[in-house]
mmCIF file of C-alpha atoms and ligand atoms in Angstrom:
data_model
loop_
_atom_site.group_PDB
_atom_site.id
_atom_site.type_symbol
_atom_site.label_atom_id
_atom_site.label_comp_id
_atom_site.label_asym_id
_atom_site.label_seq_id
_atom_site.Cartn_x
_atom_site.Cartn_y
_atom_site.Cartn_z
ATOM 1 C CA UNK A 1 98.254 16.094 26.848
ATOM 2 C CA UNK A 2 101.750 14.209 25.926
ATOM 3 C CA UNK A 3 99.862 12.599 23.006
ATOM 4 C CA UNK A 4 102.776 11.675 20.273
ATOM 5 C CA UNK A 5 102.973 9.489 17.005
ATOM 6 C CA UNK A 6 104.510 6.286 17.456
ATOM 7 C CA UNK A 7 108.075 6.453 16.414
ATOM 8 C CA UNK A 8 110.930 3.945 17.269
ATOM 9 C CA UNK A 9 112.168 6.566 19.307
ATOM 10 C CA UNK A 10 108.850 7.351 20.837
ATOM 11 C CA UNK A 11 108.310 3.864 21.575
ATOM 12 C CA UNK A 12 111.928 3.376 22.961
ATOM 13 C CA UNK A 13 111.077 6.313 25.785
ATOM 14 C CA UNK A 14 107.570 4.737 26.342
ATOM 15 C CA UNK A 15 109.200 1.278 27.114
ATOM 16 C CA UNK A 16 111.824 3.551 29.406
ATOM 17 C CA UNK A 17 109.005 5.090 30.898
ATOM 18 C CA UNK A 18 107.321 1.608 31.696
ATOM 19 C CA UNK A 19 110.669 0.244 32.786
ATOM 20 C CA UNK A 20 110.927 2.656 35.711
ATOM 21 C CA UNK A 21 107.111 2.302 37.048
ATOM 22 C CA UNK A 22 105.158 4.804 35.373
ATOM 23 C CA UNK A 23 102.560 4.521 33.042
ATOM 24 C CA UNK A 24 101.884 4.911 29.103
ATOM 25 C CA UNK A 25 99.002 5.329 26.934
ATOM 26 C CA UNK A 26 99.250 2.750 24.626
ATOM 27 C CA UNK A 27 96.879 1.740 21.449
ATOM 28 C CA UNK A 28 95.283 -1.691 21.224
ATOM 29 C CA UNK A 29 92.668 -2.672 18.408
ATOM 30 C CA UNK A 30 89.774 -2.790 21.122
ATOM 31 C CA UNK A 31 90.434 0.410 23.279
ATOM 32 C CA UNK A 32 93.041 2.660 24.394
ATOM 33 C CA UNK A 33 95.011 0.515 27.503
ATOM 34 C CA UNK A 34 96.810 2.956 30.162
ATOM 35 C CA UNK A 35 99.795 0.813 30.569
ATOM 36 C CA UNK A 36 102.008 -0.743 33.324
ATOM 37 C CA UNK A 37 104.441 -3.480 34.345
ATOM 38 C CA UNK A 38 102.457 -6.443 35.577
ATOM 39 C CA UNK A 39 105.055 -7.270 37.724
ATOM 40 C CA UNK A 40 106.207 -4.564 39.331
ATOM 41 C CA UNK A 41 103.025 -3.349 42.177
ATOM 42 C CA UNK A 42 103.755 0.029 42.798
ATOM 43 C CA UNK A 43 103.537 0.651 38.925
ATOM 44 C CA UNK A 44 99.966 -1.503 39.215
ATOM 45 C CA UNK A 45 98.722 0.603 42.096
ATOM 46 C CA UNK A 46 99.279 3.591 40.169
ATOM 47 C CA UNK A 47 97.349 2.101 37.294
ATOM 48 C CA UNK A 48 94.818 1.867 39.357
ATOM 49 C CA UNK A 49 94.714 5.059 41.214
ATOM 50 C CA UNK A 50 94.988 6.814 37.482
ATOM 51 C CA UNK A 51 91.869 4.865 36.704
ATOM 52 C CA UNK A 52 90.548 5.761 39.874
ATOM 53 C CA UNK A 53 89.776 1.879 39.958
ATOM 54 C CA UNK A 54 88.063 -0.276 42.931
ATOM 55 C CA UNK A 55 91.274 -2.155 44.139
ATOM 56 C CA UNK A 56 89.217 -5.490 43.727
ATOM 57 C CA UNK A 57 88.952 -5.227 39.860
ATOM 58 C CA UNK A 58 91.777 -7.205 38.053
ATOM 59 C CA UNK A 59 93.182 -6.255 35.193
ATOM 60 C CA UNK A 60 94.325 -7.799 31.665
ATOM 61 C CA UNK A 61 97.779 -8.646 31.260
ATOM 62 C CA UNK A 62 99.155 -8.286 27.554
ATOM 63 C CA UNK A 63 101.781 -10.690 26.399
ATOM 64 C CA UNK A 64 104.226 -9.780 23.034
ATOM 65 C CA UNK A 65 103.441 -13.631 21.564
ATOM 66 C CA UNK A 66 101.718 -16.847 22.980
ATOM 67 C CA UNK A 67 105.437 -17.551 23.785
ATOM 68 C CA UNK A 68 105.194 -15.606 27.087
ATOM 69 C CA UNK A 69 101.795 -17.698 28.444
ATOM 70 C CA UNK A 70 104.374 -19.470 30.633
ATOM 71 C CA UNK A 71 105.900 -16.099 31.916
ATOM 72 C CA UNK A 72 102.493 -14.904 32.711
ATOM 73 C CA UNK A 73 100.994 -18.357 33.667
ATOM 74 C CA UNK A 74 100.891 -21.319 36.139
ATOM 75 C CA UNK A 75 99.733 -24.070 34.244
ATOM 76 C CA UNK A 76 98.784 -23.086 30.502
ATOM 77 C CA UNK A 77 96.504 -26.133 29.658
ATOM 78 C CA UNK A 78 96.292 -27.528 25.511
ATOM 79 C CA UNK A 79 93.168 -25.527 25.011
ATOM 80 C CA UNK A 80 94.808 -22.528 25.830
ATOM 81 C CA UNK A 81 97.434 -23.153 23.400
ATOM 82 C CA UNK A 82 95.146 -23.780 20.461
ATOM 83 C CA UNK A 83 92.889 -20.472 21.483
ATOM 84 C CA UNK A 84 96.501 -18.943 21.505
ATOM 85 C CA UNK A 85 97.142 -19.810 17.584
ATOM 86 C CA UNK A 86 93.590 -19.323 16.282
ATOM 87 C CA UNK A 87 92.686 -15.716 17.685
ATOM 88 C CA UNK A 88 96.295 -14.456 19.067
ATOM 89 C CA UNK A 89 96.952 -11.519 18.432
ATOM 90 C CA UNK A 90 93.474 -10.336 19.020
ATOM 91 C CA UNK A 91 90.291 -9.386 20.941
ATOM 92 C CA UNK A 92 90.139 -12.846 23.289
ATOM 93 C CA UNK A 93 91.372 -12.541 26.765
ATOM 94 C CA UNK A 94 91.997 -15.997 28.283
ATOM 95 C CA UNK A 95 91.759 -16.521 32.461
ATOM 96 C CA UNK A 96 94.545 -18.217 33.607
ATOM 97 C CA UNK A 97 96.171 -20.127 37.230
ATOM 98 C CA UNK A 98 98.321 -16.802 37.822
ATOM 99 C CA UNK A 99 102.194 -17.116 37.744
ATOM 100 C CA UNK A 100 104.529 -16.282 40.005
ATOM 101 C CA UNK A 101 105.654 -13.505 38.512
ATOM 102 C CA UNK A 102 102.868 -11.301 37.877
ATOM 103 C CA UNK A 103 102.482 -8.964 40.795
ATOM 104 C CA UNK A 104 99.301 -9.955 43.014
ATOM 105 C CA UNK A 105 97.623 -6.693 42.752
ATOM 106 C CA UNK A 106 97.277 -7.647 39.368
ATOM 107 C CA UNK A 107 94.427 -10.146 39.452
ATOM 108 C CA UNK A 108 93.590 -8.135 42.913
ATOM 109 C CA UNK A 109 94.790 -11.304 45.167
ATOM 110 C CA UNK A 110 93.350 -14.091 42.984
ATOM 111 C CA UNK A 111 95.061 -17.250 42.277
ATOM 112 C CA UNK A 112 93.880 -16.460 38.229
ATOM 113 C CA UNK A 113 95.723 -13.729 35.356
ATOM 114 C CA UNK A 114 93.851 -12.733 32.348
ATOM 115 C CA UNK A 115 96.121 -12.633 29.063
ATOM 116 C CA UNK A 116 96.033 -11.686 25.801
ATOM 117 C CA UNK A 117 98.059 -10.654 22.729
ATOM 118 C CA UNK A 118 97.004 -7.544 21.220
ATOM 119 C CA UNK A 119 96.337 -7.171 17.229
ATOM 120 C CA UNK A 120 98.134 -3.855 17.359
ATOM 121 C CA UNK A 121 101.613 -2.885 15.889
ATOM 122 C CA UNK A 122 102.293 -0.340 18.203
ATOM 123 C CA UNK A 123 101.403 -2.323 21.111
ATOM 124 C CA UNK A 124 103.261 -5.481 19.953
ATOM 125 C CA UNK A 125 106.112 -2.518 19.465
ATOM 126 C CA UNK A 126 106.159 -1.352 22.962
ATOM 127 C CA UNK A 127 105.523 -4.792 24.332
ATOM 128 C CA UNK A 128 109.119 -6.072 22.187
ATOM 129 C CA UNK A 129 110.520 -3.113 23.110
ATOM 130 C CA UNK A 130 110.372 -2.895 26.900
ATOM 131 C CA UNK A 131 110.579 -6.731 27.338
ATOM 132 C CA UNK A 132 107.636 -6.527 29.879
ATOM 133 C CA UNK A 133 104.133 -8.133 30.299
ATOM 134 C CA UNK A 134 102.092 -5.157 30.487
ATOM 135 C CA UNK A 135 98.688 -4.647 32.956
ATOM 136 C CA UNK A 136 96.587 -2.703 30.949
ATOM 137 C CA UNK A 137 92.960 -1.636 32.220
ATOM 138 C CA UNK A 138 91.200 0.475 29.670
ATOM 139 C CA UNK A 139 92.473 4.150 29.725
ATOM 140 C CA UNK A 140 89.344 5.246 31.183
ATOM 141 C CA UNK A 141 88.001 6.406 34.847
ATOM 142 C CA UNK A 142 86.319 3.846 36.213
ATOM 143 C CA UNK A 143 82.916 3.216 35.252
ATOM 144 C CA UNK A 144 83.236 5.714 32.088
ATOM 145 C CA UNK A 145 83.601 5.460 28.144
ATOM 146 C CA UNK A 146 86.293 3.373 27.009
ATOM 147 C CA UNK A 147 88.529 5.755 24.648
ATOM 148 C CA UNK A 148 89.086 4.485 21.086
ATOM 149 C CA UNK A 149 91.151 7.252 20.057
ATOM 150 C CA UNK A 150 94.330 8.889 22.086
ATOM 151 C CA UNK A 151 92.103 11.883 21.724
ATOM 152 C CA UNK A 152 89.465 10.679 23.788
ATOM 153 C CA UNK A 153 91.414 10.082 26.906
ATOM 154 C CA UNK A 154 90.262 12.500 29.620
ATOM 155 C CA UNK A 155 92.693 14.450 31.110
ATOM 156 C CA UNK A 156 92.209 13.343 34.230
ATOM 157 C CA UNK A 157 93.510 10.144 33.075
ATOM 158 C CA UNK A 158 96.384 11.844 31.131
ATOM 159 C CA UNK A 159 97.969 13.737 34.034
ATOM 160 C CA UNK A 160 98.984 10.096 35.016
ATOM 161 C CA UNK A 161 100.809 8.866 31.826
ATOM 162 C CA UNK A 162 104.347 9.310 31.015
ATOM 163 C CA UNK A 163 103.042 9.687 27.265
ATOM 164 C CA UNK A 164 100.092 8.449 25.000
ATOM 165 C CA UNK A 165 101.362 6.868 21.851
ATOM 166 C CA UNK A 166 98.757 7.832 19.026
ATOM 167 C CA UNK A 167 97.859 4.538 17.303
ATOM 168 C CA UNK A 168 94.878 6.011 15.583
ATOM 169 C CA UNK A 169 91.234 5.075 16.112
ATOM 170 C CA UNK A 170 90.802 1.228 17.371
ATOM 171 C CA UNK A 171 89.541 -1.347 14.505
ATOM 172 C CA UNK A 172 87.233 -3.174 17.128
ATOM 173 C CA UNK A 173 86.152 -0.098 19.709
ATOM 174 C CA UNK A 174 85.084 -2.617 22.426
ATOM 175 C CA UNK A 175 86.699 -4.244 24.837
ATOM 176 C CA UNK A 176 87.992 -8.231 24.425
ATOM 177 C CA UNK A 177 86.295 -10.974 24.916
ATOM 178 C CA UNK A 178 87.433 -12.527 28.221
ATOM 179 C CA UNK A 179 86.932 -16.274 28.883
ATOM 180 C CA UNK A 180 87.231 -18.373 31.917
ATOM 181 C CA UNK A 181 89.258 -21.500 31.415
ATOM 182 C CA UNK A 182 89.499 -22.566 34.865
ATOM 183 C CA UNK A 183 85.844 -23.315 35.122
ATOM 184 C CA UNK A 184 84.600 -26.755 33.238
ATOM 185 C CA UNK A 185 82.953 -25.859 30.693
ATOM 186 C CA UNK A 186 84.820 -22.575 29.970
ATOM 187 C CA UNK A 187 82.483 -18.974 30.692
ATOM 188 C CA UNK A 188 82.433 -16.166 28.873
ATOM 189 C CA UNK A 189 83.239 -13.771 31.578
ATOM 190 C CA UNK A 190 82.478 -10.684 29.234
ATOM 191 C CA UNK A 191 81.125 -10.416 25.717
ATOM 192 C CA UNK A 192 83.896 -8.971 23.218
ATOM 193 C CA UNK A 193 85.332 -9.011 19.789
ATOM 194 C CA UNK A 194 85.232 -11.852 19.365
ATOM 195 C CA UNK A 195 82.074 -13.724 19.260
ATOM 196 C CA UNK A 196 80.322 -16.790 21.211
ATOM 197 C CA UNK A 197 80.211 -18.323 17.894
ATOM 198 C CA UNK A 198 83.331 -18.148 16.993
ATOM 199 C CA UNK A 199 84.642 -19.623 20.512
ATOM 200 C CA UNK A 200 81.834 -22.338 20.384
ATOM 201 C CA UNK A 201 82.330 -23.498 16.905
ATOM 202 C CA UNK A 202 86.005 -24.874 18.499
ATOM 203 C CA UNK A 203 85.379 -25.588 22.286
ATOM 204 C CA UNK A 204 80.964 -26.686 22.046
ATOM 205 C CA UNK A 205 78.978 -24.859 24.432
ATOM 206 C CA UNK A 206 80.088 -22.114 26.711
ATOM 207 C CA UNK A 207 78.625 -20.642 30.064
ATOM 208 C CA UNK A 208 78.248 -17.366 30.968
ATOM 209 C CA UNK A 209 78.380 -14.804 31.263
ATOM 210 C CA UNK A 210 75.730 -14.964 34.399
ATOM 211 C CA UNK A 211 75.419 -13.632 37.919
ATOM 212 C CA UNK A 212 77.895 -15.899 39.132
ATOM 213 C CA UNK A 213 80.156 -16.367 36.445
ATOM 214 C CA UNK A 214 81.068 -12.955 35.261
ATOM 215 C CA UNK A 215 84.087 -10.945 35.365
ATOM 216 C CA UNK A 216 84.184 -8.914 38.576
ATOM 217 C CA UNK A 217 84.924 -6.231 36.844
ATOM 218 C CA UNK A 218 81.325 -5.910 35.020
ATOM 219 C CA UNK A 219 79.187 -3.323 37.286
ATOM 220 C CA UNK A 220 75.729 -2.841 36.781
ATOM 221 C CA UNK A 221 76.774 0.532 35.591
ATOM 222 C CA UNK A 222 80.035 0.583 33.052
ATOM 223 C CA UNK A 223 81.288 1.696 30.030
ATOM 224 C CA UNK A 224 78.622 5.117 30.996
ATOM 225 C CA UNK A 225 78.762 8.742 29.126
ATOM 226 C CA UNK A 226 77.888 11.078 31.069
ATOM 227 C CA UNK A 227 74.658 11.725 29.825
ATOM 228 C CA UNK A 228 71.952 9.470 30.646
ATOM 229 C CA UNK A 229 70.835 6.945 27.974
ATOM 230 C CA UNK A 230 67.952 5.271 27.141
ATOM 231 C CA UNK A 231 67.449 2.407 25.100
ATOM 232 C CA UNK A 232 64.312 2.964 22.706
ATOM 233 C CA UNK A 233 62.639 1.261 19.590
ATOM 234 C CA UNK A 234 63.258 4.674 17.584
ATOM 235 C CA UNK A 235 64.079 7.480 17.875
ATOM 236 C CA UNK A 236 62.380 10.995 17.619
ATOM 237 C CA UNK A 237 62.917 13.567 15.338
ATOM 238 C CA UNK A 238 64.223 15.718 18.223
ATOM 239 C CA UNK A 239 65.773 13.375 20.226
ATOM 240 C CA UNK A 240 69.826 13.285 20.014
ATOM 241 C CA UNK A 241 71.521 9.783 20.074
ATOM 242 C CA UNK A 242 72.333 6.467 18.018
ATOM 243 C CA UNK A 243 70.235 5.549 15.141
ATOM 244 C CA UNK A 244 70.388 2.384 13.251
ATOM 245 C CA UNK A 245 70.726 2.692 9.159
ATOM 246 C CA UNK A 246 69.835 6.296 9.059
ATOM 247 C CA UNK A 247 69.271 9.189 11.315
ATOM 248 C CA UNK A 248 65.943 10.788 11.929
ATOM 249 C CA UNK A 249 66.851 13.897 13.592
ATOM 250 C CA UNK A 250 69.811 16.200 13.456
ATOM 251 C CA UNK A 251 71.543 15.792 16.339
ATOM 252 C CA UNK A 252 71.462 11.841 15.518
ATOM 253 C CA UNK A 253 74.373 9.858 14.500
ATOM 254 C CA UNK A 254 73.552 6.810 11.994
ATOM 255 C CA UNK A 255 75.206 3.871 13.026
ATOM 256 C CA UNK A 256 76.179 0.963 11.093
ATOM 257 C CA UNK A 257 73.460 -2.001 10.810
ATOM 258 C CA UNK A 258 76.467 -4.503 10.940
ATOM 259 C CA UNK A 259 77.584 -5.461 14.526
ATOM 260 C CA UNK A 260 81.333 -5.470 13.978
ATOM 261 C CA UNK A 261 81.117 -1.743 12.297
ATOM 262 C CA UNK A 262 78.664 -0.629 14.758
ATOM 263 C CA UNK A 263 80.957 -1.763 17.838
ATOM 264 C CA UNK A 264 83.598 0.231 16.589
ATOM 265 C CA UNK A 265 81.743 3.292 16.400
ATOM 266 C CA UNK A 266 80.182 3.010 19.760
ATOM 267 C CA UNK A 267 82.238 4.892 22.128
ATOM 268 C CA UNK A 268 83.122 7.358 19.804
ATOM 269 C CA UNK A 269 79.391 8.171 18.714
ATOM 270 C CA UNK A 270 78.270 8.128 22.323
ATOM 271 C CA UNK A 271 81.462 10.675 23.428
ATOM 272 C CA UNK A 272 80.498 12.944 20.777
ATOM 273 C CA UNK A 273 76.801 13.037 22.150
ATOM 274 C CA UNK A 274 78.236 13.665 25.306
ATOM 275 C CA UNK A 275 80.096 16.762 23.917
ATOM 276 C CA UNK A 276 77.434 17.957 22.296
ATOM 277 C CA UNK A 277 75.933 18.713 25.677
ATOM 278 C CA UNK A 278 73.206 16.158 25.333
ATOM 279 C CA UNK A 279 71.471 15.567 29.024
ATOM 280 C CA UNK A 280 69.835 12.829 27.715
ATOM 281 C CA UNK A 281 70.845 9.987 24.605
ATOM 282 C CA UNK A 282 68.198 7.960 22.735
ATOM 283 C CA UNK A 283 69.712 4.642 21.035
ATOM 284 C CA UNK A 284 67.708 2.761 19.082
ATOM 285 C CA UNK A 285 67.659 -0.803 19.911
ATOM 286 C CA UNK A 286 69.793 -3.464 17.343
ATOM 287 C CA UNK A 287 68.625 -6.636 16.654
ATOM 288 C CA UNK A 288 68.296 -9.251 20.247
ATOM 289 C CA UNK A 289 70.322 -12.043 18.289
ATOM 290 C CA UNK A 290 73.678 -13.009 19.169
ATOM 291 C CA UNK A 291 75.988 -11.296 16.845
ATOM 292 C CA UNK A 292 75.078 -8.137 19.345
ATOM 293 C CA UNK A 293 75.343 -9.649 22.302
ATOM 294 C CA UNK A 294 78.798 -7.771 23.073
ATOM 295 C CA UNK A 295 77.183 -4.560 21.968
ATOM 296 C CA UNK A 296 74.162 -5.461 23.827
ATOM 297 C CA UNK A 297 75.693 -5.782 27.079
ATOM 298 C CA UNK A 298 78.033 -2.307 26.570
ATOM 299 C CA UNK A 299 74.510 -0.673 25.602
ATOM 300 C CA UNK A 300 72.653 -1.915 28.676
ATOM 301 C CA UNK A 301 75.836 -1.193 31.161
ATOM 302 C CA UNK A 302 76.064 1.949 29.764
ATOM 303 C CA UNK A 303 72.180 2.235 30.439
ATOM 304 C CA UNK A 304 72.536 1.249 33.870
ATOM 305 C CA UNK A 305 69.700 -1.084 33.062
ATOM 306 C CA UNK A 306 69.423 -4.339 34.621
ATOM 307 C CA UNK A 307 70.500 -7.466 32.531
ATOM 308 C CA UNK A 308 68.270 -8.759 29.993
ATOM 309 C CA UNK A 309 69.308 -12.398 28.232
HETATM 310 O O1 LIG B 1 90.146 -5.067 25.169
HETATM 311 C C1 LIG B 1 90.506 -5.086 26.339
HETATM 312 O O2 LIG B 1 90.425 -6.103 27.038
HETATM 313 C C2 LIG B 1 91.114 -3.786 26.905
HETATM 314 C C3 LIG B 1 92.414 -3.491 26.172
HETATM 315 C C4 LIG B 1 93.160 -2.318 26.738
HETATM 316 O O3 LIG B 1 93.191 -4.646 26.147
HETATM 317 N N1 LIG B 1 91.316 -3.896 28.305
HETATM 318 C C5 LIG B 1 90.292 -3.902 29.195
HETATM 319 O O4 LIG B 1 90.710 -3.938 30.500
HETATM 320 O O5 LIG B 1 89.119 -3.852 28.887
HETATM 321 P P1 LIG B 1 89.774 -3.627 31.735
HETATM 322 O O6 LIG B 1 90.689 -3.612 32.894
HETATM 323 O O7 LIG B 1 89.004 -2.389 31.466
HETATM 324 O O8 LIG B 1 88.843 -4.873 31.852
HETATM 325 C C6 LIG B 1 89.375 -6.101 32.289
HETATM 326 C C7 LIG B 1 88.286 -7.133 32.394
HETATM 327 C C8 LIG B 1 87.385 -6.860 33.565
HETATM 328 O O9 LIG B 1 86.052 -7.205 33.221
HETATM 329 C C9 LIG B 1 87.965 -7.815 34.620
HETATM 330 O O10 LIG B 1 87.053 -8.178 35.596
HETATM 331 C C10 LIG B 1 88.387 -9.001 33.768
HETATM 332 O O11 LIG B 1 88.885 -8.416 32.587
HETATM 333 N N2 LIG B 1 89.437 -9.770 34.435
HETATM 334 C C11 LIG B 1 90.749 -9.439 34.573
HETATM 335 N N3 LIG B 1 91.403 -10.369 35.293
HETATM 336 C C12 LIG B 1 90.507 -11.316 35.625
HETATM 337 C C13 LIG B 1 90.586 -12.529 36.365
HETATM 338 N N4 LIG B 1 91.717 -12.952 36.925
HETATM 339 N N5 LIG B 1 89.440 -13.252 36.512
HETATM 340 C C14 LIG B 1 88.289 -12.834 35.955
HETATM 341 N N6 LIG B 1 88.150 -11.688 35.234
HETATM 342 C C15 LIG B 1 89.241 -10.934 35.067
HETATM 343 MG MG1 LIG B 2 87.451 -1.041 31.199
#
């Protein structure tokens, strides 16, 4: 795998690469993104043929500043402005009225983009660099773990990127928040880093996210290892998987009993079950209070499990 360390000159033939339609691996502080000009659609179709992505499933477009909203964006109302300069760069993806210049397989056909500046140096690099808005889905197949290191991008995915800059393991490990602003009041399409609270404590109560107000991109079944996992109160002494605090077994991996640490040893924790050979994983359930709720609805996706409030 073209995996390399994220030089100026390594960034300079990434943004080359981007520039003529192909795709890059490129580092954000929530996941690994597999990279491609928003506005050009062949490059977007073969982000999501890499991804091996329903063609219905829109992706996030990431900006280099709040400055290119109105590149990316129809109308870019107040609100989104003052989202912009409290959590930009970071983990909150805002839906948009799409501009014209985002290609429409983007947002697959929708009259809405979903932006966001990433808190990452080498993506903020690459994004300077190449002068682009960049689509970037999670540099995952479709329906699988979300990598959070260049090292944990499957091959399968790899054989479509020009090159994977290594940006080291992501600070956050799951994906962004993304909220709706064109709904009154604004939905929180898909729990993230950053939380409900947060968002309410500046625009009052939000909706979602619910069975109609959710990103389409949420499947009952997401964010999956390949082993099958169960969601338990604790865990056996035998019984490989996530622990909370301490583990009980030895093929167990303590997690961290703070939400924020814990989320960004998810995918990495579950992926090394998953090597292990594990047919089945046992996490023990965190607390049911909202400071989990993004880690709550990765654990029951990757569960398969119906949703529980
Ligand atoms: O943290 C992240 O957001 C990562 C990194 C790479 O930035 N990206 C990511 O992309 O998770 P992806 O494609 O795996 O997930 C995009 C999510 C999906 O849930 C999708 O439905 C939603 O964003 N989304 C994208 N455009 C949308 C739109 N126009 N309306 C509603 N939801 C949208
Ligand atoms: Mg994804």
């Amino acid at each position: 795998m073209n995996i390399v360390a994220p030089t100026p000159e390594a960034i300079r033939e990434a943004a080359d690469a981007l520039r003529r339609g192909e795709l890059v691996g490129m580092p954000t502080e929530t996941v690994y993104g597999l990279a491609a000009d928003a506005c050009n659609p062949t490059a977007v179709r073969r982000a999501f043929e890499a991804k091996g992505r329903p063609a219905e499933n829109p992706m996030i477009v990431h900006l280099a500043s709040s400055a290119d909203l109105a590149r990316a964006c129809g109308l870019v109302p107040p609100i989104a402005k003052e989202l912009a300069v409290r959590f930009w760069p970071g983990p909150l993806t805002l839906v948009l009225p799409k501009g014209p210049a985002i290609a429409p397989e983007v947002p697959a056909g929708r009259e809405t983009v979903a932006v966001r500046v990433p808190d990452h140096s080498v993506a903020l690099a690459l994004l300077r660099e190449s002068g682009l808005m960049l689509a970037a889905p999670s540099a995952n197949r479709f329906g699988e773990l979300s990598p959070t290191r260049a090292d944990m991008i499957e091959p399968s995915v790899a054989v479509h990127l020009a090159l994977v800059l290594d940006g080291g393991p992501c600070r956050v490990g799951i994906e962004s928040t993304v909220l709706d602003l064109t709904v009154s009041p604004p939905a929180i399409l898909r729990p993230g880093g950053v939380s409900r609270a947060e968002l309410e404590a500046l625009l009052g109560p939000l909706g979602g996210p619910d069975h109609e107000r959710r990103s389409p991109g949420l499947y009952p079944r997401h964010y999956a290892p390949r082993a099958r996992l169960r969601l338990v109160k604790r865990l056996g002494h035998d019984q490989p998987g996530l622990s909370l605090g301490e583990a009980a077994g030895p093929h167990q991996i303590a997690m961290p009993l703070e939400p924020e640490a814990y989320a960004a040893r998810l995918y990495a924790g579950l992926r090394e079950l998953d090597c292990s050979g594990a047919i089945d994983v046992f996490v023990q359930e965190p607390p049911k209070t909202l400071p989990w709720e993004a880690v709550w609805d990765r654990l029951q996706r990757a569960s398969g499990l119906p949703e529980v409030s």
